[in-house]
PDB file of C-alpha atoms and ligand atoms in Angstrom:
ATOM      1  CA  MET A   1     161.866 -96.309 -47.407  1.00 61.00           C
ATOM      2  CA  ASN A   2     161.489 -97.976 -44.018  1.00 59.00           C
ATOM      3  CA  ALA A   3     159.156 -96.383 -41.495  1.00 57.00           C
ATOM      4  CA  PRO A   4     161.194 -94.778 -38.705  1.00 54.00           C
ATOM      5  CA  LEU A   5     161.556 -96.915 -35.589  1.00 49.00           C
ATOM      6  CA  LYS A   6     159.307 -95.882 -32.751  1.00 83.00           C
ATOM      7  CA  ARG A   7     161.196 -94.765 -29.664  1.00 96.00           C
ATOM      8  CA  ILE A   8     160.498 -96.436 -26.316  1.00 98.00           C
ATOM      9  CA  VAL A   9     158.158 -94.240 -24.270  1.00 97.00           C
ATOM     10  CA  PRO A  10     158.296 -93.560 -20.487  1.00 98.00           C
ATOM     11  CA  PRO A  11     155.151 -95.662 -19.722  1.00 97.00           C
ATOM     12  CA  ALA A  12     156.838 -98.631 -21.433  1.00 98.00           C
ATOM     13  CA  ILE A  13     159.874 -98.146 -19.156  1.00 98.00           C
ATOM     14  CA  ARG A  14     157.561 -98.026 -16.145  1.00 98.00           C
ATOM     15  CA  ALA A  15     155.814-101.222 -17.288  1.00 98.00           C
ATOM     16  CA  ARG A  16     159.151-103.056 -17.141  1.00 98.00           C
ATOM     17  CA  LYS A  17     159.094-103.083 -13.304  1.00 98.00           C
ATOM     18  CA  GLY A  18     160.315-106.458 -12.074  1.00 97.00           C
ATOM     19  CA  GLY A  19     160.809-107.760 -15.629  1.00 97.00           C
ATOM     20  CA  GLU A  20     163.809-107.889 -17.935  1.00 98.00           C
ATOM     21  CA  PRO A  21     166.446-105.463 -16.593  1.00 98.00           C
ATOM     22  CA  ILE A  22     166.229-101.963 -18.085  1.00 98.00           C
ATOM     23  CA  VAL A  23     169.456-100.998 -19.859  1.00 98.00           C
ATOM     24  CA  CYS A  24     170.426 -97.316 -19.667  1.00 98.00           C
ATOM     25  CA  LEU A  25     173.513 -95.334 -20.671  1.00 98.00           C
ATOM     26  CA  THR A  26     174.322 -91.655 -20.857  1.00 98.00           C
ATOM     27  CA  SER A  27     175.142 -89.961 -24.150  1.00 98.00           C
ATOM     28  CA  TYR A  28     175.879 -86.349 -25.020  1.00 98.00           C
ATOM     29  CA  ALA A  29     176.449 -86.392 -28.789  1.00 98.00           C
ATOM     30  CA  ALA A  30     174.839 -87.682 -31.994  1.00 98.00           C
ATOM     31  CA  SER A  31     177.884 -89.807 -32.886  1.00 98.00           C
ATOM     32  CA  THR A  32     177.823 -91.860 -29.671  1.00 98.00           C
ATOM     33  CA  THR A  33     174.035 -92.026 -29.672  1.00 98.00           C
ATOM     34  CA  ARG A  34     173.947 -93.692 -33.111  1.00 98.00           C
ATOM     35  CA  LEU A  35     176.310 -96.407 -31.831  1.00 98.00           C
ATOM     36  CA  ILE A  36     174.526 -97.190 -28.552  1.00 98.00           C
ATOM     37  CA  ASP A  37     170.874 -96.553 -29.478  1.00 98.00           C
ATOM     38  CA  PRO A  38     170.064-100.045 -30.855  1.00 97.00           C
ATOM     39  CA  HIS A  39     171.431-101.707 -27.701  1.00 98.00           C
ATOM     40  CA  VAL A  40     169.837 -99.770 -24.853  1.00 98.00           C
ATOM     41  CA  ASP A  41     166.329 -98.992 -23.609  1.00 98.00           C
ATOM     42  CA  LEU A  42     166.977 -95.489 -22.322  1.00 98.00           C
ATOM     43  CA  ILE A  43     169.557 -92.798 -23.048  1.00 98.00           C
ATOM     44  CA  LEU A  44     170.137 -90.108 -20.435  1.00 98.00           C
ATOM     45  CA  VAL A  45     171.645 -86.795 -21.478  1.00 98.00           C
ATOM     46  CA  GLY A  46     173.148 -86.425 -18.035  1.00 98.00           C
ATOM     47  CA  ASP A  47     174.563 -83.301 -16.489  1.00 98.00           C
ATOM     48  CA  SER A  48     177.630 -85.495 -15.925  1.00 97.00           C
ATOM     49  CA  LEU A  49     178.621 -83.820 -19.214  1.00 98.00           C
ATOM     50  CA  ALA A  50     179.995 -81.125 -16.882  1.00 97.00           C
ATOM     51  CA  MET A  51     182.906 -83.435 -16.153  1.00 95.00           C
ATOM     52  CA  THR A  52     183.067 -85.657 -19.251  1.00 95.00           C
ATOM     53  CA  ILE A  53     182.687 -82.966 -21.930  1.00 96.00           C
ATOM     54  CA  TYR A  54     183.446 -79.651 -20.230  1.00 97.00           C
ATOM     55  CA  GLY A  55     186.166 -80.610 -17.706  1.00 95.00           C
ATOM     56  CA  MET A  56     184.327 -79.021 -14.764  1.00 96.00           C
ATOM     57  CA  GLU A  57     184.811 -80.255 -11.193  1.00 93.00           C
ATOM     58  CA  SER A  58     181.117 -80.836 -10.478  1.00 95.00           C
ATOM     59  CA  THR A  59     177.707 -80.683 -12.187  1.00 96.00           C
ATOM     60  CA  VAL A  60     176.753 -77.451 -10.391  1.00 97.00           C
ATOM     61  CA  GLY A  61     177.846 -75.126 -13.230  1.00 96.00           C
ATOM     62  CA  VAL A  62     175.779 -76.638 -16.049  1.00 98.00           C
ATOM     63  CA  THR A  63     173.181 -74.381 -17.727  1.00 98.00           C
ATOM     64  CA  VAL A  64     169.806 -75.133 -19.301  1.00 98.00           C
ATOM     65  CA  ASP A  65     171.142 -73.937 -22.684  1.00 98.00           C
ATOM     66  CA  THR A  66     173.978 -76.474 -22.500  1.00 98.00           C
ATOM     67  CA  MET A  67     171.575 -79.311 -21.660  1.00 98.00           C
ATOM     68  CA  ILE A  68     169.334 -78.280 -24.545  1.00 98.00           C
ATOM     69  CA  ALA A  69     172.200 -78.230 -27.056  1.00 98.00           C
ATOM     70  CA  HIS A  70     173.322 -81.746 -26.110  1.00 98.00           C
ATOM     71  CA  GLY A  71     169.752 -83.005 -25.632  1.00 98.00           C
ATOM     72  CA  ARG A  72     168.868 -81.959 -29.176  1.00 98.00           C
ATOM     73  CA  ALA A  73     171.957 -83.709 -30.594  1.00 98.00           C
ATOM     74  CA  VAL A  74     171.047 -86.953 -28.830  1.00 98.00           C
ATOM     75  CA  ALA A  75     167.306 -86.827 -29.591  1.00 98.00           C
ATOM     76  CA  ASN A  76     168.057 -86.137 -33.288  1.00 98.00           C
ATOM     77  CA  ALA A  77     170.159 -89.301 -33.481  1.00 98.00           C
ATOM     78  CA  ALA A  78     168.068 -91.728 -31.375  1.00 98.00           C
ATOM     79  CA  ASN A  79     165.517 -93.913 -33.161  1.00 97.00           C
ATOM     80  CA  HIS A  80     164.899 -96.579 -30.540  1.00 97.00           C
ATOM     81  CA  ALA A  81     165.745 -95.633 -26.958  1.00 98.00           C
ATOM     82  CA  CYS A  82     163.735 -93.396 -24.657  1.00 98.00           C
ATOM     83  CA  VAL A  83     165.667 -90.090 -24.414  1.00 98.00           C
ATOM     84  CA  VAL A  84     165.707 -88.339 -21.026  1.00 98.00           C
ATOM     85  CA  VAL A  85     167.417 -84.996 -20.350  1.00 98.00           C
ATOM     86  CA  ASP A  86     168.707 -83.867 -16.934  1.00 98.00           C
ATOM     87  CA  LEU A  87     167.369 -80.603 -15.532  1.00 98.00           C
ATOM     88  CA  PRO A  88     170.474 -78.782 -14.291  1.00 98.00           C
ATOM     89  CA  PHE A  89     171.075 -77.334 -10.818  1.00 98.00           C
ATOM     90  CA  GLY A  90     169.079 -74.155 -10.153  1.00 98.00           C
ATOM     91  CA  SER A  91     166.600 -74.668 -12.976  1.00 98.00           C
ATOM     92  CA  TYR A  92     163.794 -76.460 -11.077  1.00 98.00           C
ATOM     93  CA  GLU A  93     164.209 -76.404  -7.272  1.00 98.00           C
ATOM     94  CA  GLU A  94     162.515 -73.053  -6.598  1.00 98.00           C
ATOM     95  CA  SER A  95     158.919 -74.061  -7.341  1.00 98.00           C
ATOM     96  CA  PRO A  96     156.818 -76.489  -9.391  1.00 98.00           C
ATOM     97  CA  ALA A  97     156.074 -73.609 -11.798  1.00 98.00           C
ATOM     98  CA  GLN A  98     159.784 -72.933 -12.354  1.00 98.00           C
ATOM     99  CA  ALA A  99     160.344 -76.671 -12.908  1.00 98.00           C
ATOM    100  CA  PHE A 100     157.489 -76.830 -15.430  1.00 98.00           C
ATOM    101  CA  ARG A 101     158.830 -73.839 -17.392  1.00 98.00           C
ATOM    102  CA  THR A 102     162.286 -75.392 -17.597  1.00 98.00           C
ATOM    103  CA  ALA A 103     161.013 -78.898 -18.392  1.00 98.00           C
ATOM    104  CA  ALA A 104     158.619 -77.638 -21.092  1.00 98.00           C
ATOM    105  CA  ARG A 105     161.440 -75.690 -22.743  1.00 98.00           C
ATOM    106  CA  VAL A 106     163.796 -78.671 -22.572  1.00 98.00           C
ATOM    107  CA  MET A 107     161.195 -81.034 -24.053  1.00 98.00           C
ATOM    108  CA  ALA A 108     160.085 -78.616 -26.782  1.00 98.00           C
ATOM    109  CA  GLU A 109     163.609 -77.628 -27.853  1.00 98.00           C
ATOM    110  CA  THR A 110     165.223 -81.094 -27.712  1.00 98.00           C
ATOM    111  CA  GLY A 111     162.499 -83.589 -28.598  1.00 98.00           C
ATOM    112  CA  CYS A 112     163.260 -85.706 -25.509  1.00 98.00           C
ATOM    113  CA  ALA A 113     160.509 -87.823 -23.914  1.00 98.00           C
ATOM    114  CA  ALA A 114     161.157 -87.008 -20.250  1.00 98.00           C
ATOM    115  CA  VAL A 115     163.324 -85.111 -17.802  1.00 98.00           C
ATOM    116  CA  LYS A 116     165.315 -86.197 -14.759  1.00 98.00           C
ATOM    117  CA  LEU A 117     165.650 -84.199 -11.570  1.00 98.00           C
ATOM    118  CA  GLU A 118     167.441 -84.820  -8.295  1.00 98.00           C
ATOM    119  CA  GLY A 119     165.796 -84.958  -4.873  1.00 98.00           C
ATOM    120  CA  GLY A 120     163.372 -86.921  -2.737  1.00 98.00           C
ATOM    121  CA  ILE A 121     160.610 -85.767  -0.393  1.00 98.00           C
ATOM    122  CA  GLU A 122     161.385 -82.099  -1.087  1.00 98.00           C
ATOM    123  CA  MET A 123     160.797 -82.615  -4.838  1.00 98.00           C
ATOM    124  CA  ALA A 124     157.655 -84.773  -4.553  1.00 98.00           C
ATOM    125  CA  GLU A 125     155.258 -81.865  -5.047  1.00 98.00           C
ATOM    126  CA  THR A 126     157.183 -80.796  -8.157  1.00 98.00           C
ATOM    127  CA  ILE A 127     157.177 -84.322  -9.581  1.00 98.00           C
ATOM    128  CA  ARG A 128     153.395 -84.532  -9.033  1.00 98.00           C
ATOM    129  CA  PHE A 129     152.913 -81.110 -10.700  1.00 98.00           C
ATOM    130  CA  LEU A 130     155.008 -82.027 -13.747  1.00 98.00           C
ATOM    131  CA  SER A 131     153.566 -85.549 -14.139  1.00 98.00           C
ATOM    132  CA  ALA A 132     150.013 -84.153 -14.123  1.00 98.00           C
ATOM    133  CA  ARG A 133     150.980 -81.715 -16.903  1.00 98.00           C
ATOM    134  CA  GLY A 134     152.492 -84.043 -19.478  1.00 98.00           C
ATOM    135  CA  VAL A 135     156.092 -84.117 -18.260  1.00 98.00           C
ATOM    136  CA  PRO A 136     157.273 -87.642 -17.399  1.00 98.00           C
ATOM    137  CA  VAL A 137     159.833 -87.441 -14.601  1.00 98.00           C
ATOM    138  CA  MET A 138     162.722 -89.729 -13.756  1.00 99.00           C
ATOM    139  CA  ALA A 139     163.633 -89.107 -10.116  1.00 98.00           C
ATOM    140  CA  HIS A 140     167.182 -89.366  -8.733  1.00 98.00           C
ATOM    141  CA  ILE A 141     167.819 -90.211  -5.055  1.00 98.00           C
ATOM    142  CA  GLY A 142     170.629 -91.509  -2.851  1.00 98.00           C
ATOM    143  CA  LEU A 143     173.784 -89.675  -3.855  1.00 97.00           C
ATOM    144  CA  THR A 144     172.563 -86.538  -5.651  1.00 97.00           C
ATOM    145  CA  PRO A 145     175.659 -84.942  -7.229  1.00 95.00           C
ATOM    146  CA  GLN A 146     174.056 -81.491  -7.694  1.00 96.00           C
ATOM    147  CA  SER A 147     174.022 -81.256  -3.868  1.00 95.00           C
ATOM    148  CA  VAL A 148     177.717 -82.121  -3.498  1.00 94.00           C
ATOM    149  CA  ASN A 149     178.430 -78.825  -1.724  1.00 93.00           C
ATOM    150  CA  ALA A 150     175.750 -79.529   0.886  1.00 92.00           C
ATOM    151  CA  LEU A 151     176.542 -83.242   1.206  1.00 92.00           C
ATOM    152  CA  GLY A 152     180.282 -82.566   1.509  1.00 91.00           C
ATOM    153  CA  GLY A 153     181.382 -85.217  -0.976  1.00 91.00           C
ATOM    154  CA  TYR A 154     180.486 -88.171  -3.184  1.00 93.00           C
ATOM    155  CA  GLY A 155     180.499 -90.911  -0.501  1.00 93.00           C
ATOM    156  CA  VAL A 156     178.153 -93.900  -0.307  1.00 95.00           C
ATOM    157  CA  ARG A 157     174.717 -92.909   0.994  1.00 95.00           C
ATOM    158  CA  GLY A 158     172.499 -94.806   3.424  1.00 95.00           C
ATOM    159  CA  ARG A 159     175.135 -96.678   5.394  1.00 95.00           C
ATOM    160  CA  ASN A 160     173.660 -95.707   8.769  1.00 95.00           C
ATOM    161  CA  PRO A 161     170.053 -96.572   9.695  1.00 97.00           C
ATOM    162  CA  GLU A 162     168.836 -92.944   9.891  1.00 97.00           C
ATOM    163  CA  GLU A 163     170.189 -92.074   6.449  1.00 97.00           C
ATOM    164  CA  ALA A 164     168.862 -95.337   4.989  1.00 98.00           C
ATOM    165  CA  ALA A 165     165.384 -94.605   6.406  1.00 98.00           C
ATOM    166  CA  ALA A 166     165.484 -91.084   4.919  1.00 98.00           C
ATOM    167  CA  ILE A 167     166.436 -92.405   1.473  1.00 98.00           C
ATOM    168  CA  LEU A 168     163.677 -95.035   1.624  1.00 98.00           C
ATOM    169  CA  ALA A 169     161.217 -92.255   2.521  1.00 98.00           C
ATOM    170  CA  ASP A 170     162.536 -90.262  -0.469  1.00 98.00           C
ATOM    171  CA  ALA A 171     161.940 -93.247  -2.750  1.00 98.00           C
ATOM    172  CA  ILE A 172     158.377 -93.727  -1.524  1.00 98.00           C
ATOM    173  CA  ALA A 173     157.627 -90.005  -1.883  1.00 98.00           C
ATOM    174  CA  VAL A 174     158.859 -89.681  -5.488  1.00 98.00           C
ATOM    175  CA  ASP A 175     157.125 -92.946  -6.399  1.00 98.00           C
ATOM    176  CA  GLU A 176     153.790 -91.810  -4.967  1.00 98.00           C
ATOM    177  CA  ALA A 177     154.251 -88.465  -6.734  1.00 98.00           C
ATOM    178  CA  GLY A 178     154.285 -90.274 -10.094  1.00 98.00           C
ATOM    179  CA  ALA A 179     157.928 -90.615 -11.173  1.00 98.00           C
ATOM    180  CA  PHE A 180     158.062 -93.129 -14.044  1.00 98.00           C
ATOM    181  CA  SER A 181     161.419 -94.436 -12.842  1.00 98.00           C
ATOM    182  CA  VAL A 182     163.841 -93.726 -10.012  1.00 98.00           C
ATOM    183  CA  VAL A 183     167.631 -93.552 -10.304  1.00 98.00           C
ATOM    184  CA  ILE A 184     169.305 -94.736  -7.100  1.00 98.00           C
ATOM    185  CA  GLU A 185     172.938 -93.637  -6.906  1.00 98.00           C
ATOM    186  CA  LYS A 186     175.651 -95.076  -4.668  1.00 97.00           C
ATOM    187  CA  THR A 187     173.653 -96.769  -1.911  1.00 97.00           C
ATOM    188  CA  THR A 188     174.175-100.106  -0.171  1.00 97.00           C
ATOM    189  CA  GLU A 189     172.820-103.279  -1.743  1.00 97.00           C
ATOM    190  CA  SER A 190     170.392-103.923   1.133  1.00 97.00           C
ATOM    191  CA  LEU A 191     168.870-100.436   0.833  1.00 98.00           C
ATOM    192  CA  SER A 192     168.587-100.636  -2.980  1.00 98.00           C
ATOM    193  CA  ARG A 193     166.881-104.025  -2.639  1.00 98.00           C
ATOM    194  CA  GLU A 194     164.407-102.729  -0.072  1.00 98.00           C
ATOM    195  CA  ILE A 195     163.564 -99.651  -2.186  1.00 98.00           C
ATOM    196  CA  THR A 196     163.121-101.811  -5.296  1.00 98.00           C
ATOM    197  CA  GLN A 197     160.746-104.116  -3.431  1.00 98.00           C
ATOM    198  CA  ARG A 198     158.768-101.280  -1.837  1.00 98.00           C
ATOM    199  CA  ILE A 199     158.070 -98.933  -4.780  1.00 98.00           C
ATOM    200  CA  ALA A 200     155.974 -99.338  -7.954  1.00 98.00           C
ATOM    201  CA  ALA A 201     158.325 -97.464 -10.289  1.00 98.00           C
ATOM    202  CA  PRO A 202     161.340 -99.307 -11.668  1.00 98.00           C
ATOM    203  CA  THR A 203     164.639 -98.490  -9.943  1.00 98.00           C
ATOM    204  CA  ILE A 204     167.681 -97.748 -12.092  1.00 98.00           C
ATOM    205  CA  GLY A 205     170.908 -98.304 -10.185  1.00 98.00           C
ATOM    206  CA  ILE A 206     174.282 -96.657 -10.500  1.00 98.00           C
ATOM    207  CA  GLY A 207     176.516 -98.034  -7.786  1.00 98.00           C
ATOM    208  CA  ALA A 208     173.354 -99.493  -6.237  1.00 98.00           C
ATOM    209  CA  SER A 209     173.810-103.238  -6.961  1.00 97.00           C
ATOM    210  CA  VAL A 210     172.085-105.781  -9.150  1.00 98.00           C
ATOM    211  CA  ALA A 211     168.984-105.608  -6.913  1.00 98.00           C
ATOM    212  CA  CYS A 212     167.659-102.695  -9.020  1.00 98.00           C
ATOM    213  CA  ASP A 213     165.225-103.061 -11.954  1.00 98.00           C
ATOM    214  CA  GLY A 214     167.807-101.615 -14.344  1.00 98.00           C
ATOM    215  CA  GLN A 215     171.301-100.151 -14.535  1.00 98.00           C
ATOM    216  CA  ILE A 216     172.830 -96.928 -15.818  1.00 98.00           C
ATOM    217  CA  LEU A 217     176.448 -95.921 -16.329  1.00 98.00           C
ATOM    218  CA  VAL A 218     178.178 -92.912 -17.862  1.00 97.00           C
ATOM    219  CA  ILE A 219     179.218 -93.813 -21.421  1.00 98.00           C
ATOM    220  CA  ASP A 220     182.680 -92.245 -21.039  1.00 97.00           C
ATOM    221  CA  ASP A 221     183.314 -94.561 -18.058  1.00 97.00           C
ATOM    222  CA  VAL A 222     182.066 -97.622 -19.950  1.00 97.00           C
ATOM    223  CA  ILE A 223     184.382 -97.063 -22.933  1.00 97.00           C
ATOM    224  CA  GLY A 224     187.397 -95.791 -20.977  1.00 96.00           C
ATOM    225  CA  LEU A 225     187.277 -92.275 -22.411  1.00 95.00           C
ATOM    226  CA  PHE A 226     187.081 -90.576 -19.005  1.00 89.00           C
ATOM    227  CA  THR A 227     190.308 -91.495 -17.254  1.00 85.00           C
ATOM    228  CA  ALA A 228     190.663 -88.875 -14.484  1.00 83.00           C
ATOM    229  CA  PHE A 229     189.338 -91.431 -11.962  1.00 83.00           C
ATOM    230  CA  ARG A 230     187.285 -94.623 -11.947  1.00 87.00           C
ATOM    231  CA  PRO A 231     184.554 -95.096  -9.315  1.00 90.00           C
ATOM    232  CA  LYS A 232     184.326 -98.605  -7.770  1.00 94.00           C
ATOM    233  CA  PHE A 233     180.909 -99.167  -9.382  1.00 96.00           C
ATOM    234  CA  VAL A 234     182.204 -98.637 -12.938  1.00 97.00           C
ATOM    235  CA  LYS A 235     183.073-101.548 -15.205  1.00 97.00           C
ATOM    236  CA  ARG A 236     184.967-100.727 -18.380  1.00 96.00           C
ATOM    237  CA  TYR A 237     183.826-102.607 -21.461  1.00 97.00           C
ATOM    238  CA  ALA A 238     186.355-100.926 -23.786  1.00 97.00           C
ATOM    239  CA  GLU A 239     189.575 -98.929 -23.509  1.00 96.00           C
ATOM    240  CA  VAL A 240     189.412 -96.251 -26.194  1.00 97.00           C
ATOM    241  CA  ALA A 241     191.726 -93.656 -24.630  1.00 96.00           C
ATOM    242  CA  GLN A 242     194.965 -95.304 -25.736  1.00 96.00           C
ATOM    243  CA  PRO A 243     193.861 -95.948 -29.386  1.00 98.00           C
ATOM    244  CA  ILE A 244     192.690 -92.317 -29.694  1.00 98.00           C
ATOM    245  CA  ALA A 245     196.001 -90.965 -28.360  1.00 97.00           C
ATOM    246  CA  ALA A 246     197.923 -93.393 -30.589  1.00 98.00           C
ATOM    247  CA  ALA A 247     195.953 -92.289 -33.674  1.00 98.00           C
ATOM    248  CA  ALA A 248     196.673 -88.607 -32.926  1.00 98.00           C
ATOM    249  CA  GLN A 249     200.364 -89.418 -32.405  1.00 98.00           C
ATOM    250  CA  ALA A 250     200.591 -91.378 -35.687  1.00 98.00           C
ATOM    251  CA  TYR A 251     198.767 -88.613 -37.601  1.00 98.00           C
ATOM    252  CA  ALA A 252     201.078 -85.945 -36.140  1.00 98.00           C
ATOM    253  CA  ALA A 253     204.173 -87.927 -37.095  1.00 98.00           C
ATOM    254  CA  GLU A 254     202.969 -88.419 -40.697  1.00 98.00           C
ATOM    255  CA  VAL A 255     202.003 -84.747 -41.140  1.00 98.00           C
ATOM    256  CA  ARG A 256     205.399 -83.633 -39.828  1.00 98.00           C
ATOM    257  CA  ALA A 257     207.151 -86.117 -42.141  1.00 98.00           C
ATOM    258  CA  ARG A 258     204.974 -85.011 -45.115  1.00 98.00           C
ATOM    259  CA  ALA A 259     203.812 -88.657 -45.403  1.00 98.00           C
ATOM    260  CA  PHE A 260     200.144 -87.586 -45.084  1.00 98.00           C
ATOM    261  CA  PRO A 261     198.280 -86.818 -47.273  1.00 97.00           C
ATOM    262  CA  GLY A 262     199.482 -89.605 -49.618  1.00 96.00           C
ATOM    263  CA  PRO A 263     198.763 -89.900 -53.352  1.00 95.00           C
ATOM    264  CA  GLU A 264     195.491 -91.759 -52.589  1.00 96.00           C
ATOM    265  CA  HIS A 265     194.140 -88.738 -50.683  1.00 96.00           C
ATOM    266  CA  VAL A 266     194.908 -86.157 -53.349  1.00 96.00           C
ATOM    267  CA  PHE A 267     192.595 -84.842 -56.085  1.00 96.00           C
ATOM    268  CA  GLY A 268     194.033 -85.098 -59.599  1.00 88.00           C
ATOM    269  CA  PRO A 269     194.827 -82.180 -61.840  1.00 85.00           C
TER     270      PRO A 269
HETATM  271  O1  LIG B   1     174.354 -86.992 -14.932  1.00 85.12           O
HETATM  272  C1  LIG B   1     174.346 -88.219 -15.074  1.00 85.12           C
HETATM  273  O2  LIG B   1     175.001 -88.779 -15.959  1.00 85.12           O
HETATM  274  C2  LIG B   1     173.532 -88.991 -14.143  1.00 85.12           C
HETATM  275  C3  LIG B   1     173.666 -90.483 -14.172  1.00 85.12           C
HETATM  276  C4  LIG B   1     175.012 -90.900 -13.799  1.00 85.12           C
HETATM  277  C5  LIG B   1     172.611 -91.168 -13.397  1.00 85.12           C
HETATM  278  O3  LIG B   1     172.789 -88.461 -13.392  1.00 85.12           O
END
């Protein structure tokens, strides 16, 4: 029997700063994880599952239990990639101690290697607290979807100089606090480039240009499974929605016509 493959660890992701681009995708299930795991460096069990899996309007309603259920499914199936699980809204913002309790539970019950949380300067103390206690943290700045109600929408962040300066300050704060990587969402190319040049942790862009040290996309966007809308920063590498609908339609027609199951699917006497 082959020895199990060793998963990529957060320090190895951090060591990739400025090197070969870091390839990241989200996944929420064992089936998808098995398919993408050999090809990516990091798999994020993102709270974007609120929209992709649960049909919610935002990520605000996701619970820790839900993240743990999907995190466990992904971690069970991944042999190669570093698995990171999102801490959901309300489970970490109150205090570093609350964040540690949630992160420790998520890591213990899923088997993931790290957690991701949203926020900049205001979360720096928490990131320092967690990092010093064995919890590798991926930070998430720029557009932070858990704050959609406060931000007022999902628009590009950092277009004006004041906002750009605030996001750069966020990046420096989470970097100095010890984040092993920093997701930058939906910011201008010039800002993403400046952040990437200024901080020690690798930047992982989503709608943040090729200037970042790596890229992440939501798997359902990449394969064309999520069709409600397509953000400008998404590129589709497959279109699975139509084949899935066509398969269901063909199956339904054959069941109704009593053409399925056929003789080859039936057990003998
Ligand atoms: O929840 C998520 O999937 C994310 C990524 C899009 C970065 O946070």
